[in-house]
Amino acid sequence: MPKKKSGNEALEKKLSMERKSAWSIYSDSEVKKIFSFCEDYKNFLSESKTERQCIAEIISELSDADFTPIEKMKKIKPGSRGYVEFKSKSLVAFIAGADMEQFRIVGSHVDSPRLDLKPAPLFEDSELALFKTHYYGGIKKYHWVNLPLALHGVVFAKNGRKISVSIGEEPGEPKFIVPDLLPHLASEQMKKTASKAVEGEDLNVLAGNIPVRDEKVKKKIKFNILKKLYDKYGITEEDLIFAELELVPAGAPADIGMDGAMVGAYGQDDKVCAYTSLRALLELKGAPAHTAVSLFVDKEEIGSYGDTGAESFLLRSFAERYSAAAGAACSPERMLEASKAISADVTAALDPNFKSVSDPANASYLGCGVSVEKYGGSGGKYNSQDAHAEYMAFIRVVLDKNKIPWQTGELGRIDIGGGGTIAMLLSRYGMDCVDAGPCLLGMHSPCEVASKADIYSAFKLYNSFFKS
Ligand code: MN
Ligand code: MN
């Protein structure tokens, strides 16, 4: 005789929460869409190695979609598309809504950890020319040795001429590298803690090896590199002080895994959210219910300080210009206060190789959808925006209504570390705000890994949020 069902089976299903892979929720045709979406994403990443390149790429996509700089807009009406750029490093793009006096803001950051050249970087030692670097953001220094690097940035010559530099991405172009110590001679190095195995002052990249054939010249290899810089760009050693030159991992993003389900690339924190929120904005048709705003900020990786970071007043400055051009009745401050925001940033995925740092019940898993995190911070939720339950409930409706695979978690076990986002800087205007973005493996490493299902889920959340 078959066993009688207790009735608890169905009830258990109804009452319990179960983790589900987004890949098993998406239909076959959606999976196809996800893969093609991520091809565009990988191209975007290739063009956006630095914050400046990323903003330039965003402007190019906005221009193709009829967005205009706000100063060229006569009058903002529902459906108007515009943007404000701040110093080539931050940007606010918008589509005016039917209700023009409330924003739906998705904010991401476009800077990523890297090695910057020091103001006086070039020196010669042991038959080599090298560049000194100063790392930017939270890196594990030992990640940056033995890694082919490309150099990107700008230099200003004495006459004020701006010179763009990009070396190491095109086939045939030389790259740069910090060679690590060979294991044969590393017995002392291997006894050090990982944070000391490679020190900041030792992250010098190889810049050249050929001396000029002139006995009158003292530093022959260094001189040869200076000559090359002068011949190619017309710049001198002193000009390098008036520059922003950034070394980043060279090369294009790659699919990861036999099923190609993941993207491995530099700078996905947080360009994965920059890209998905840009696409979410670009794919809106007509005027959304409220004004949709994509905010792209710089300097998040060094604390959001500075005039292009989220800690500055650039969002308020945008709101002022917007409200003037829209002829809004309420003040920019009240508009911001009445707004709703998503702090679009990545979080940590539970790593099967390093399980002990996560609480498995409160961790994000690769491929289980966009991660919505009520709070971040560290040491007792310090330095975070702990989103209100009311607002969490609002986001839940957006997720459910649009059948978006999602998950929730915390960035690691309590008191083991932590991390911040721009959420607390958005929320100080009084707007509702919560963190939501894909989780990553190997965050802040030269090759971060994201699941394509999560990338697409983030896009869907931002797009649906803009329509809410
Ligand atoms: Mn981030
Ligand atoms: Mn980061």
Tab-separated table of C-alpha atoms and ligand atoms in Angstrom:
chain	number	residue	atom	x	y	z
A	1	MET	CA	0.000	0.000	0.000
A	2	PRO	CA	1.331	3.452	-0.856
A	3	LYS	CA	2.096	5.557	2.158
A	4	LYS	CA	-0.439	8.242	2.900
A	5	LYS	CA	0.905	11.743	2.509
A	6	SER	CA	0.952	13.649	5.774
A	7	GLY	CA	0.154	16.914	4.105
A	8	ASN	CA	3.337	18.330	5.570
A	9	GLU	CA	5.258	17.793	2.331
A	10	ALA	CA	3.399	20.518	0.488
A	11	LEU	CA	3.329	22.672	3.600
A	12	GLU	CA	7.072	22.323	4.023
A	13	LYS	CA	7.547	23.481	0.451
A	14	LYS	CA	5.295	26.451	1.096
A	15	LEU	CA	6.906	27.461	4.369
A	16	SER	CA	10.601	26.887	3.661
A	17	MET	CA	13.064	28.875	1.675
A	18	GLU	CA	15.095	26.966	-0.867
A	19	ARG	CA	18.134	28.039	-2.844
A	20	LYS	CA	17.695	27.543	-6.570
A	21	SER	CA	20.101	27.948	-9.483
A	22	ALA	CA	19.003	30.729	-11.814
A	23	TRP	CA	20.093	28.489	-14.684
A	24	SER	CA	17.247	26.114	-13.836
A	25	ILE	CA	14.745	28.980	-13.666
A	26	TYR	CA	15.605	30.603	-16.992
A	27	SER	CA	14.084	29.033	-20.122
A	28	ASP	CA	16.257	27.808	-23.005
A	29	SER	CA	15.471	30.890	-25.036
A	30	GLU	CA	16.375	33.120	-22.086
A	31	VAL	CA	19.683	31.279	-21.686
A	32	LYS	CA	20.418	32.102	-25.327
A	33	LYS	CA	19.665	35.754	-24.610
A	34	ILE	CA	21.923	35.644	-21.534
A	35	PHE	CA	24.875	34.401	-23.581
A	36	SER	CA	24.411	37.031	-26.269
A	37	PHE	CA	23.960	39.763	-23.619
A	38	CYS	CA	27.286	38.732	-22.098
A	39	GLU	CA	29.078	38.943	-25.453
A	40	ASP	CA	28.144	42.651	-25.504
A	41	TYR	CA	29.205	42.907	-21.869
A	42	LYS	CA	32.640	41.425	-22.586
A	43	ASN	CA	33.155	43.894	-25.443
A	44	PHE	CA	32.225	46.729	-23.089
A	45	LEU	CA	34.783	45.491	-20.539
A	46	SER	CA	37.518	45.369	-23.202
A	47	GLU	CA	36.873	49.040	-24.005
A	48	SER	CA	36.576	50.085	-20.343
A	49	LYS	CA	39.825	49.164	-18.622
A	50	THR	CA	39.999	52.460	-16.726
A	51	GLU	CA	37.422	54.850	-15.257
A	52	ARG	CA	38.079	57.387	-18.038
A	53	GLN	CA	37.679	54.773	-20.780
A	54	CYS	CA	34.536	53.465	-19.114
A	55	ILE	CA	32.912	56.916	-18.991
A	56	ALA	CA	33.928	57.543	-22.627
A	57	GLU	CA	32.360	54.222	-23.623
A	58	ILE	CA	29.178	55.049	-21.703
A	59	ILE	CA	28.951	58.449	-23.428
A	60	SER	CA	29.400	56.818	-26.814
A	61	GLU	CA	26.538	54.387	-26.107
A	62	LEU	CA	24.360	57.183	-24.724
A	63	SER	CA	24.999	59.362	-27.785
A	64	ASP	CA	23.996	56.499	-30.079
A	65	ALA	CA	20.725	56.338	-28.136
A	66	ASP	CA	19.965	60.091	-28.484
A	67	PHE	CA	21.005	61.200	-25.001
A	68	THR	CA	22.287	64.796	-24.948
A	69	PRO	CA	24.391	66.746	-22.443
A	70	ILE	CA	22.013	68.540	-20.079
A	71	GLU	CA	23.465	71.963	-20.925
A	72	LYS	CA	22.280	71.488	-24.521
A	73	MET	CA	18.734	70.592	-23.459
A	74	LYS	CA	16.239	73.446	-23.667
A	75	LYS	CA	13.443	71.921	-21.633
A	76	ILE	CA	13.197	68.538	-19.961
A	77	LYS	CA	9.862	66.818	-20.609
A	78	PRO	CA	8.709	63.248	-19.871
A	79	GLY	CA	10.798	60.969	-22.094
A	80	SER	CA	13.717	63.457	-22.433
A	81	ARG	CA	17.114	61.752	-22.435
A	82	GLY	CA	20.143	63.523	-21.053
A	83	TYR	CA	23.315	63.269	-19.049
A	84	VAL	CA	25.773	65.245	-16.935
A	85	GLU	CA	29.452	64.373	-17.073
A	86	PHE	CA	31.884	65.201	-14.279
A	87	LYS	CA	35.567	65.575	-15.236
A	88	SER	CA	35.547	62.556	-17.605
A	89	LYS	CA	35.322	60.220	-14.591
A	90	SER	CA	31.752	60.274	-13.324
A	91	LEU	CA	28.417	60.616	-15.045
A	92	VAL	CA	24.697	60.800	-14.399
A	93	ALA	CA	22.372	59.718	-17.233
A	94	PHE	CA	18.600	59.962	-17.119
A	95	ILE	CA	15.327	59.471	-18.896
A	96	ALA	CA	12.673	61.824	-17.534
A	97	GLY	CA	9.627	60.015	-16.248
A	98	ALA	CA	5.890	60.710	-16.355
A	99	ASP	CA	6.399	61.844	-12.750
A	100	MET	CA	9.432	64.016	-13.247
A	101	GLU	CA	9.932	64.840	-9.566
A	102	GLN	CA	11.021	61.458	-8.239
A	103	PHE	CA	14.067	59.490	-9.274
A	104	ARG	CA	14.707	55.785	-9.555
A	105	ILE	CA	18.496	55.720	-9.197
A	106	VAL	CA	20.840	52.836	-9.943
A	107	GLY	CA	24.356	53.796	-8.839
A	108	SER	CA	27.535	51.909	-9.687
A	109	HIS	CA	31.244	52.709	-9.712
A	110	VAL	CA	33.599	52.663	-12.677
A	111	ASP	CA	37.001	52.545	-10.952
A	112	SER	CA	38.755	49.279	-10.120
A	113	PRO	CA	41.885	48.312	-8.173
A	114	ARG	CA	45.075	48.715	-10.219
A	115	LEU	CA	48.677	49.917	-10.210
A	116	ASP	CA	49.191	53.638	-10.880
A	117	LEU	CA	52.545	55.016	-11.988
A	118	LYS	CA	54.247	57.169	-9.359
A	119	PRO	CA	54.810	60.850	-10.281
A	120	ALA	CA	58.501	60.157	-11.012
A	121	PRO	CA	58.256	56.534	-12.100
A	122	LEU	CA	61.187	55.864	-14.423
A	123	PHE	CA	64.503	54.548	-13.103
A	124	GLU	CA	67.367	52.329	-14.177
A	125	ASP	CA	68.765	49.428	-12.175
A	126	SER	CA	70.698	46.252	-12.969
A	127	GLU	CA	70.648	46.672	-16.760
A	128	LEU	CA	66.913	47.373	-16.772
A	129	ALA	CA	64.607	50.371	-16.987
A	130	LEU	CA	61.635	50.158	-14.641
A	131	PHE	CA	58.516	52.114	-13.669
A	132	LYS	CA	57.692	52.591	-9.991
A	133	THR	CA	54.024	52.120	-9.125
A	134	HIS	CA	51.646	52.970	-6.305
A	135	TYR	CA	48.721	50.599	-5.963
A	136	TYR	CA	45.141	51.921	-6.031
A	137	GLY	CA	42.418	50.246	-3.969
A	138	GLY	CA	42.422	47.010	-2.024
A	139	ILE	CA	44.690	44.500	-3.713
A	140	LYS	CA	46.590	41.399	-2.703
A	141	LYS	CA	49.984	42.601	-3.902
A	142	TYR	CA	51.192	39.120	-4.780
A	143	HIS	CA	48.439	38.930	-7.443
A	144	TRP	CA	50.172	41.573	-9.510
A	145	VAL	CA	53.468	39.810	-10.171
A	146	ASN	CA	54.083	37.719	-13.292
A	147	LEU	CA	51.003	39.247	-14.856
A	148	PRO	CA	51.153	40.902	-18.304
A	149	LEU	CA	49.969	44.483	-17.825
A	150	ALA	CA	48.790	47.226	-20.165
A	151	LEU	CA	49.352	50.941	-19.560
A	152	HIS	CA	46.460	53.373	-20.052
A	153	GLY	CA	45.934	57.001	-19.230
A	154	VAL	CA	46.620	60.615	-20.019
A	155	VAL	CA	49.634	62.912	-19.863
A	156	PHE	CA	49.683	66.683	-20.182
A	157	ALA	CA	52.645	68.256	-21.977
A	158	LYS	CA	54.083	71.585	-20.835
A	159	ASN	CA	52.006	73.486	-23.406
A	160	GLY	CA	48.808	71.908	-21.985
A	161	ARG	CA	48.373	69.431	-24.817
A	162	LYS	CA	46.558	66.314	-23.620
A	163	ILE	CA	48.062	63.033	-24.753
A	164	SER	CA	46.225	59.732	-24.453
A	165	VAL	CA	48.343	56.674	-23.803
A	166	SER	CA	47.384	53.055	-24.376
A	167	ILE	CA	50.063	50.378	-24.666
A	168	GLY	CA	49.649	46.639	-24.395
A	169	GLU	CA	46.135	45.772	-25.535
A	170	GLU	CA	46.594	45.498	-29.309
A	171	PRO	CA	48.263	42.415	-30.817
A	172	GLY	CA	51.964	43.059	-31.311
A	173	GLU	CA	52.122	45.833	-28.718
A	174	PRO	CA	54.561	45.339	-25.833
A	175	LYS	CA	53.240	44.758	-22.314
A	176	PHE	CA	54.642	45.334	-18.825
A	177	ILE	CA	55.328	42.931	-15.991
A	178	VAL	CA	56.550	42.717	-12.393
A	179	PRO	CA	58.652	39.547	-12.233
A	180	ASP	CA	58.313	37.529	-9.024
A	181	LEU	CA	61.171	35.805	-7.276
A	182	LEU	CA	61.979	32.319	-8.553
A	183	PRO	CA	61.018	29.520	-6.100
A	184	HIS	CA	64.654	28.364	-6.051
A	185	LEU	CA	65.644	31.505	-4.158
A	186	ALA	CA	62.396	32.185	-2.330
A	187	SER	CA	62.856	30.280	0.920
A	188	GLU	CA	62.944	33.535	2.962
A	189	GLN	CA	60.095	35.080	0.961
A	190	MET	CA	57.915	31.989	1.483
A	191	LYS	CA	58.230	32.352	5.272
A	192	LYS	CA	56.644	35.814	5.144
A	193	THR	CA	52.916	36.445	5.524
A	194	ALA	CA	51.126	36.865	2.195
A	195	SER	CA	50.746	40.617	2.747
A	196	LYS	CA	54.532	40.967	3.036
A	197	ALA	CA	55.639	38.430	0.397
A	198	VAL	CA	55.465	41.165	-2.227
A	199	GLU	CA	55.671	44.706	-0.852
A	200	GLY	CA	54.190	47.863	-2.365
A	201	GLU	CA	57.586	49.441	-3.024
A	202	ASP	CA	58.662	46.324	-4.909
A	203	LEU	CA	55.872	46.511	-7.494
A	204	ASN	CA	58.198	47.949	-10.134
A	205	VAL	CA	57.355	46.995	-13.710
A	206	LEU	CA	59.853	46.256	-16.422
A	207	ALA	CA	60.017	49.124	-18.928
A	208	GLY	CA	63.114	48.338	-21.059
A	209	ASN	CA	66.473	46.677	-21.492
A	210	ILE	CA	68.349	48.280	-24.430
A	211	PRO	CA	71.015	50.924	-23.657
A	212	VAL	CA	71.720	53.726	-26.160
A	213	ARG	CA	75.114	53.343	-27.818
A	214	ASP	CA	76.613	56.559	-26.535
A	215	GLU	CA	79.285	56.604	-23.850
A	216	LYS	CA	78.428	60.240	-23.033
A	217	VAL	CA	74.995	59.203	-21.680
A	218	LYS	CA	75.017	58.070	-18.029
A	219	LYS	CA	71.711	56.201	-17.681
A	220	LYS	CA	71.658	54.591	-21.088
A	221	ILE	CA	68.607	52.322	-20.733
A	222	LYS	CA	66.504	54.934	-18.969
A	223	PHE	CA	67.487	57.468	-21.646
A	224	ASN	CA	66.413	55.071	-24.362
A	225	ILE	CA	62.930	54.800	-22.788
A	226	LEU	CA	62.711	58.584	-22.379
A	227	LYS	CA	63.590	58.888	-26.073
A	228	LYS	CA	60.859	56.419	-26.989
A	229	LEU	CA	58.309	58.351	-24.927
A	230	TYR	CA	59.421	61.578	-26.619
A	231	ASP	CA	59.382	60.121	-30.122
A	232	LYS	CA	55.980	58.490	-29.722
A	233	TYR	CA	54.134	61.006	-27.527
A	234	GLY	CA	56.303	64.123	-27.433
A	235	ILE	CA	56.554	63.960	-23.634
A	236	THR	CA	59.435	64.431	-21.177
A	237	GLU	CA	60.180	62.864	-17.808
A	238	GLU	CA	58.757	65.946	-16.059
A	239	ASP	CA	55.496	65.615	-18.026
A	240	LEU	CA	54.906	62.274	-16.288
A	241	ILE	CA	54.147	64.248	-13.128
A	242	PHE	CA	51.162	65.765	-14.919
A	243	ALA	CA	49.629	62.461	-15.794
A	244	GLU	CA	47.351	59.658	-14.734
A	245	LEU	CA	48.842	56.428	-15.984
A	246	GLU	CA	47.306	53.163	-14.844
A	247	LEU	CA	48.581	49.613	-15.230
A	248	VAL	CA	45.829	47.029	-15.578
A	249	PRO	CA	45.806	43.368	-16.621
A	250	ALA	CA	46.274	43.208	-20.404
A	251	GLY	CA	43.931	41.280	-22.645
A	252	ALA	CA	40.268	40.555	-23.177
A	253	PRO	CA	37.677	38.888	-20.916
A	254	ALA	CA	37.193	35.143	-21.316
A	255	ASP	CA	34.426	32.634	-20.825
A	256	ILE	CA	35.139	30.336	-17.890
A	257	GLY	CA	34.163	26.674	-17.554
A	258	MET	CA	33.379	23.936	-20.089
A	259	ASP	CA	29.845	25.311	-20.336
A	260	GLY	CA	31.085	28.884	-20.752
A	261	ALA	CA	28.657	29.902	-18.018
A	262	MET	CA	30.951	32.412	-16.334
A	263	VAL	CA	32.896	35.510	-17.329
A	264	GLY	CA	36.484	35.878	-16.154
A	265	ALA	CA	37.775	39.435	-16.468
A	266	TYR	CA	39.540	42.313	-14.801
A	267	GLY	CA	37.409	45.137	-13.397
A	268	GLN	CA	34.030	43.425	-13.081
A	269	ASP	CA	33.849	45.152	-9.684
A	270	ASP	CA	32.056	47.252	-10.541
A	271	LYS	CA	31.810	47.546	-14.300
A	272	VAL	CA	29.423	44.608	-14.303
A	273	CYS	CA	26.927	46.911	-12.581
A	274	ALA	CA	27.926	49.912	-14.704
A	275	TYR	CA	27.162	47.908	-17.836
A	276	THR	CA	23.961	46.228	-16.654
A	277	SER	CA	22.541	49.495	-15.297
A	278	LEU	CA	23.462	51.286	-18.537
A	279	ARG	CA	21.704	48.607	-20.599
A	280	ALA	CA	18.760	48.723	-18.199
A	281	LEU	CA	18.424	52.440	-18.933
A	282	LEU	CA	19.011	52.126	-22.689
A	283	GLU	CA	16.331	49.471	-23.040
A	284	LEU	CA	13.593	51.659	-21.541
A	285	LYS	CA	11.022	52.808	-24.062
A	286	GLY	CA	9.328	56.200	-23.880
A	287	ALA	CA	8.914	57.794	-20.465
A	288	PRO	CA	9.107	55.528	-17.388
A	289	ALA	CA	6.746	56.144	-14.443
A	290	HIS	CA	9.503	58.037	-12.567
A	291	THR	CA	12.702	59.586	-13.842
A	292	ALA	CA	15.224	56.778	-14.372
A	293	VAL	CA	18.780	57.680	-13.373
A	294	SER	CA	21.983	55.740	-13.924
A	295	LEU	CA	24.762	57.091	-11.755
A	296	PHE	CA	28.356	56.138	-12.510
A	297	VAL	CA	30.936	57.256	-9.956
A	298	ASP	CA	34.687	57.101	-9.584
A	299	LYS	CA	36.935	56.631	-6.523
A	300	GLU	CA	34.797	54.002	-4.749
A	301	GLU	CA	37.806	51.752	-4.325
A	302	ILE	CA	39.634	54.423	-2.326
A	303	GLY	CA	36.733	55.353	-0.080
A	304	SER	CA	34.562	57.380	-2.495
A	305	TYR	CA	36.388	60.582	-1.484
A	306	GLY	CA	37.286	63.255	-4.001
A	307	ASP	CA	35.330	65.396	-6.438
A	308	THR	CA	34.374	62.487	-8.712
A	309	GLY	CA	33.451	60.103	-5.894
A	310	ALA	CA	30.035	59.387	-4.407
A	311	GLU	CA	31.010	61.254	-1.253
A	312	SER	CA	31.040	64.530	-3.228
A	313	PHE	CA	27.923	66.532	-4.062
A	314	LEU	CA	27.727	65.531	-7.710
A	315	LEU	CA	24.320	63.893	-7.362
A	316	ARG	CA	22.901	67.047	-5.793
A	317	SER	CA	24.540	69.119	-8.505
A	318	PHE	CA	22.873	66.912	-11.111
A	319	ALA	CA	19.496	67.234	-9.359
A	320	GLU	CA	19.815	71.033	-9.360
A	321	ARG	CA	20.518	71.210	-13.070
A	322	TYR	CA	17.803	68.688	-13.813
A	323	SER	CA	15.142	70.412	-11.755
A	324	ALA	CA	15.958	73.801	-13.319
A	325	ALA	CA	15.685	72.371	-16.846
A	326	ALA	CA	12.536	70.444	-15.951
A	327	GLY	CA	10.924	73.491	-14.306
A	328	ALA	CA	10.235	71.335	-11.274
A	329	ALA	CA	8.041	72.651	-8.496
A	330	CYS	CA	9.916	70.941	-5.663
A	331	SER	CA	13.530	71.521	-4.631
A	332	PRO	CA	16.361	69.217	-5.767
A	333	GLU	CA	16.812	68.116	-2.140
A	334	ARG	CA	13.174	67.083	-1.833
A	335	MET	CA	13.379	65.264	-5.170
A	336	LEU	CA	16.357	63.260	-3.946
A	337	GLU	CA	14.687	62.560	-0.623
A	338	ALA	CA	11.582	61.220	-2.362
A	339	SER	CA	13.669	58.937	-4.588
A	340	LYS	CA	14.417	55.254	-4.453
A	341	ALA	CA	17.862	53.838	-5.177
A	342	ILE	CA	19.778	50.661	-5.762
A	343	SER	CA	23.438	50.732	-4.867
A	344	ALA	CA	24.559	48.482	-7.705
A	345	ASP	CA	27.736	46.784	-6.604
A	346	VAL	CA	29.149	43.288	-6.472
A	347	THR	CA	29.356	41.077	-3.414
A	348	ALA	CA	31.376	37.992	-2.503
A	349	ALA	CA	30.236	34.565	-3.660
A	350	LEU	CA	30.766	31.558	-1.406
A	351	ASP	CA	33.979	29.962	-2.623
A	352	PRO	CA	34.144	26.151	-2.234
A	353	ASN	CA	37.916	26.489	-1.781
A	354	PHE	CA	37.532	28.992	1.049
A	355	LYS	CA	34.254	28.027	2.674
A	356	SER	CA	35.266	28.924	6.213
A	357	VAL	CA	34.936	32.678	5.633
A	358	SER	CA	31.223	32.487	4.804
A	359	ASP	CA	28.056	31.569	6.677
A	360	PRO	CA	26.571	29.117	4.140
A	361	ALA	CA	22.999	30.068	5.089
A	362	ASN	CA	23.711	33.755	4.552
A	363	ALA	CA	26.041	33.743	1.572
A	364	SER	CA	25.568	34.385	-2.129
A	365	TYR	CA	26.244	31.576	-4.585
A	366	LEU	CA	27.443	31.921	-8.152
A	367	GLY	CA	24.544	31.401	-10.552
A	368	CYS	CA	21.709	31.900	-8.062
A	369	GLY	CA	20.642	35.296	-9.333
A	370	VAL	CA	21.216	38.910	-8.373
A	371	SER	CA	22.196	39.297	-4.696
A	372	VAL	CA	20.129	41.737	-2.675
A	373	GLU	CA	21.941	42.630	0.525
A	374	LYS	CA	20.153	44.529	3.262
A	375	TYR	CA	23.437	45.843	4.646
A	376	GLY	CA	27.178	45.643	4.177
A	377	GLY	CA	29.890	47.173	6.317
A	378	SER	CA	31.866	45.394	9.016
A	379	GLY	CA	32.207	45.092	12.791
A	380	GLY	CA	28.516	45.224	13.667
A	381	LYS	CA	27.163	46.682	10.411
A	382	TYR	CA	29.476	49.653	10.902
A	383	ASN	CA	29.823	51.892	7.833
A	384	SER	CA	26.789	50.603	6.003
A	385	GLN	CA	23.264	51.529	5.028
A	386	ASP	CA	21.022	48.974	6.722
A	387	ALA	CA	18.022	49.122	4.384
A	388	HIS	CA	14.573	49.433	5.954
A	389	ALA	CA	12.333	46.375	5.885
A	390	GLU	CA	9.717	48.514	4.116
A	391	TYR	CA	12.086	49.111	1.252
A	392	MET	CA	13.234	45.490	1.152
A	393	ALA	CA	9.559	44.613	0.740
A	394	PHE	CA	9.284	47.084	-2.140
A	395	ILE	CA	12.260	45.462	-3.904
A	396	ARG	CA	10.758	42.010	-3.312
A	397	VAL	CA	7.636	43.040	-5.242
A	398	VAL	CA	9.800	44.200	-8.168
A	399	LEU	CA	11.713	40.884	-8.131
A	400	ASP	CA	8.617	38.695	-7.861
A	401	LYS	CA	6.489	40.608	-10.350
A	402	ASN	CA	9.192	40.310	-12.973
A	403	LYS	CA	10.215	36.719	-12.137
A	404	ILE	CA	13.835	37.696	-11.526
A	405	PRO	CA	16.093	35.032	-9.958
A	406	TRP	CA	17.567	36.534	-6.804
A	407	GLN	CA	19.273	35.589	-3.584
A	408	THR	CA	20.459	37.292	-0.461
A	409	GLY	CA	23.487	37.048	1.777
A	410	GLU	CA	26.159	38.836	3.726
A	411	LEU	CA	29.700	39.556	2.634
A	412	GLY	CA	31.388	36.887	4.747
A	413	ARG	CA	31.102	35.706	8.333
A	414	ILE	CA	30.702	38.243	11.120
A	415	ASP	CA	33.912	39.995	12.219
A	416	ILE	CA	36.050	38.261	9.603
A	417	GLY	CA	36.226	41.315	7.370
A	418	GLY	CA	33.643	43.202	5.377
A	419	GLY	CA	33.271	45.824	2.730
A	420	GLY	CA	31.475	49.008	1.857
A	421	THR	CA	29.604	50.364	-1.139
A	422	ILE	CA	28.139	53.737	-2.086
A	423	ALA	CA	24.803	52.755	-0.436
A	424	MET	CA	25.395	54.874	2.669
A	425	LEU	CA	26.388	57.849	0.526
A	426	LEU	CA	23.189	57.667	-1.524
A	427	SER	CA	21.021	57.140	1.527
A	428	ARG	CA	22.211	60.297	3.267
A	429	TYR	CA	19.966	62.291	0.927
A	430	GLY	CA	17.089	60.532	2.666
A	431	MET	CA	16.229	58.284	-0.255
A	432	ASP	CA	15.482	54.577	0.146
A	433	CYS	CA	18.525	52.533	-0.794
A	434	VAL	CA	19.645	48.923	-0.852
A	435	ASP	CA	22.628	47.037	-2.270
A	436	ALA	CA	22.009	44.687	-5.194
A	437	GLY	CA	24.381	43.186	-7.736
A	438	PRO	CA	25.992	39.966	-8.939
A	439	CYS	CA	28.302	38.034	-6.613
A	440	LEU	CA	31.897	37.412	-7.691
A	441	LEU	CA	34.608	34.875	-7.049
A	442	GLY	CA	38.106	36.312	-6.763
A	443	MET	CA	36.868	39.864	-6.202
A	444	HIS	CA	39.609	42.513	-6.531
A	445	SER	CA	41.902	39.998	-8.232
A	446	PRO	CA	43.250	40.604	-11.745
A	447	CYS	CA	40.645	38.124	-13.054
A	448	GLU	CA	37.290	38.221	-11.265
A	449	VAL	CA	34.626	35.626	-12.053
A	450	ALA	CA	30.885	36.240	-12.405
A	451	SER	CA	28.086	33.940	-13.510
A	452	LYS	CA	26.322	35.023	-16.691
A	453	ALA	CA	22.980	34.138	-15.080
A	454	ASP	CA	23.674	36.610	-12.267
A	455	ILE	CA	24.826	39.323	-14.664
A	456	TYR	CA	21.582	39.018	-16.604
A	457	SER	CA	19.502	38.888	-13.406
A	458	ALA	CA	21.098	42.148	-12.273
A	459	PHE	CA	20.222	43.727	-15.619
A	460	LYS	CA	16.632	42.541	-15.261
A	461	LEU	CA	16.347	43.913	-11.722
A	462	TYR	CA	17.715	47.347	-12.678
A	463	ASN	CA	15.480	47.505	-15.761
A	464	SER	CA	12.365	46.488	-13.797
A	465	PHE	CA	13.288	48.882	-10.985
A	466	PHE	CA	13.457	51.737	-13.498
A	467	LYS	CA	9.912	50.821	-14.566
A	468	SER	CA	8.604	50.668	-10.966
B	1	MN	MN	32.518	47.596	-5.807
B	2	MN	MN	35.656	46.849	-4.790
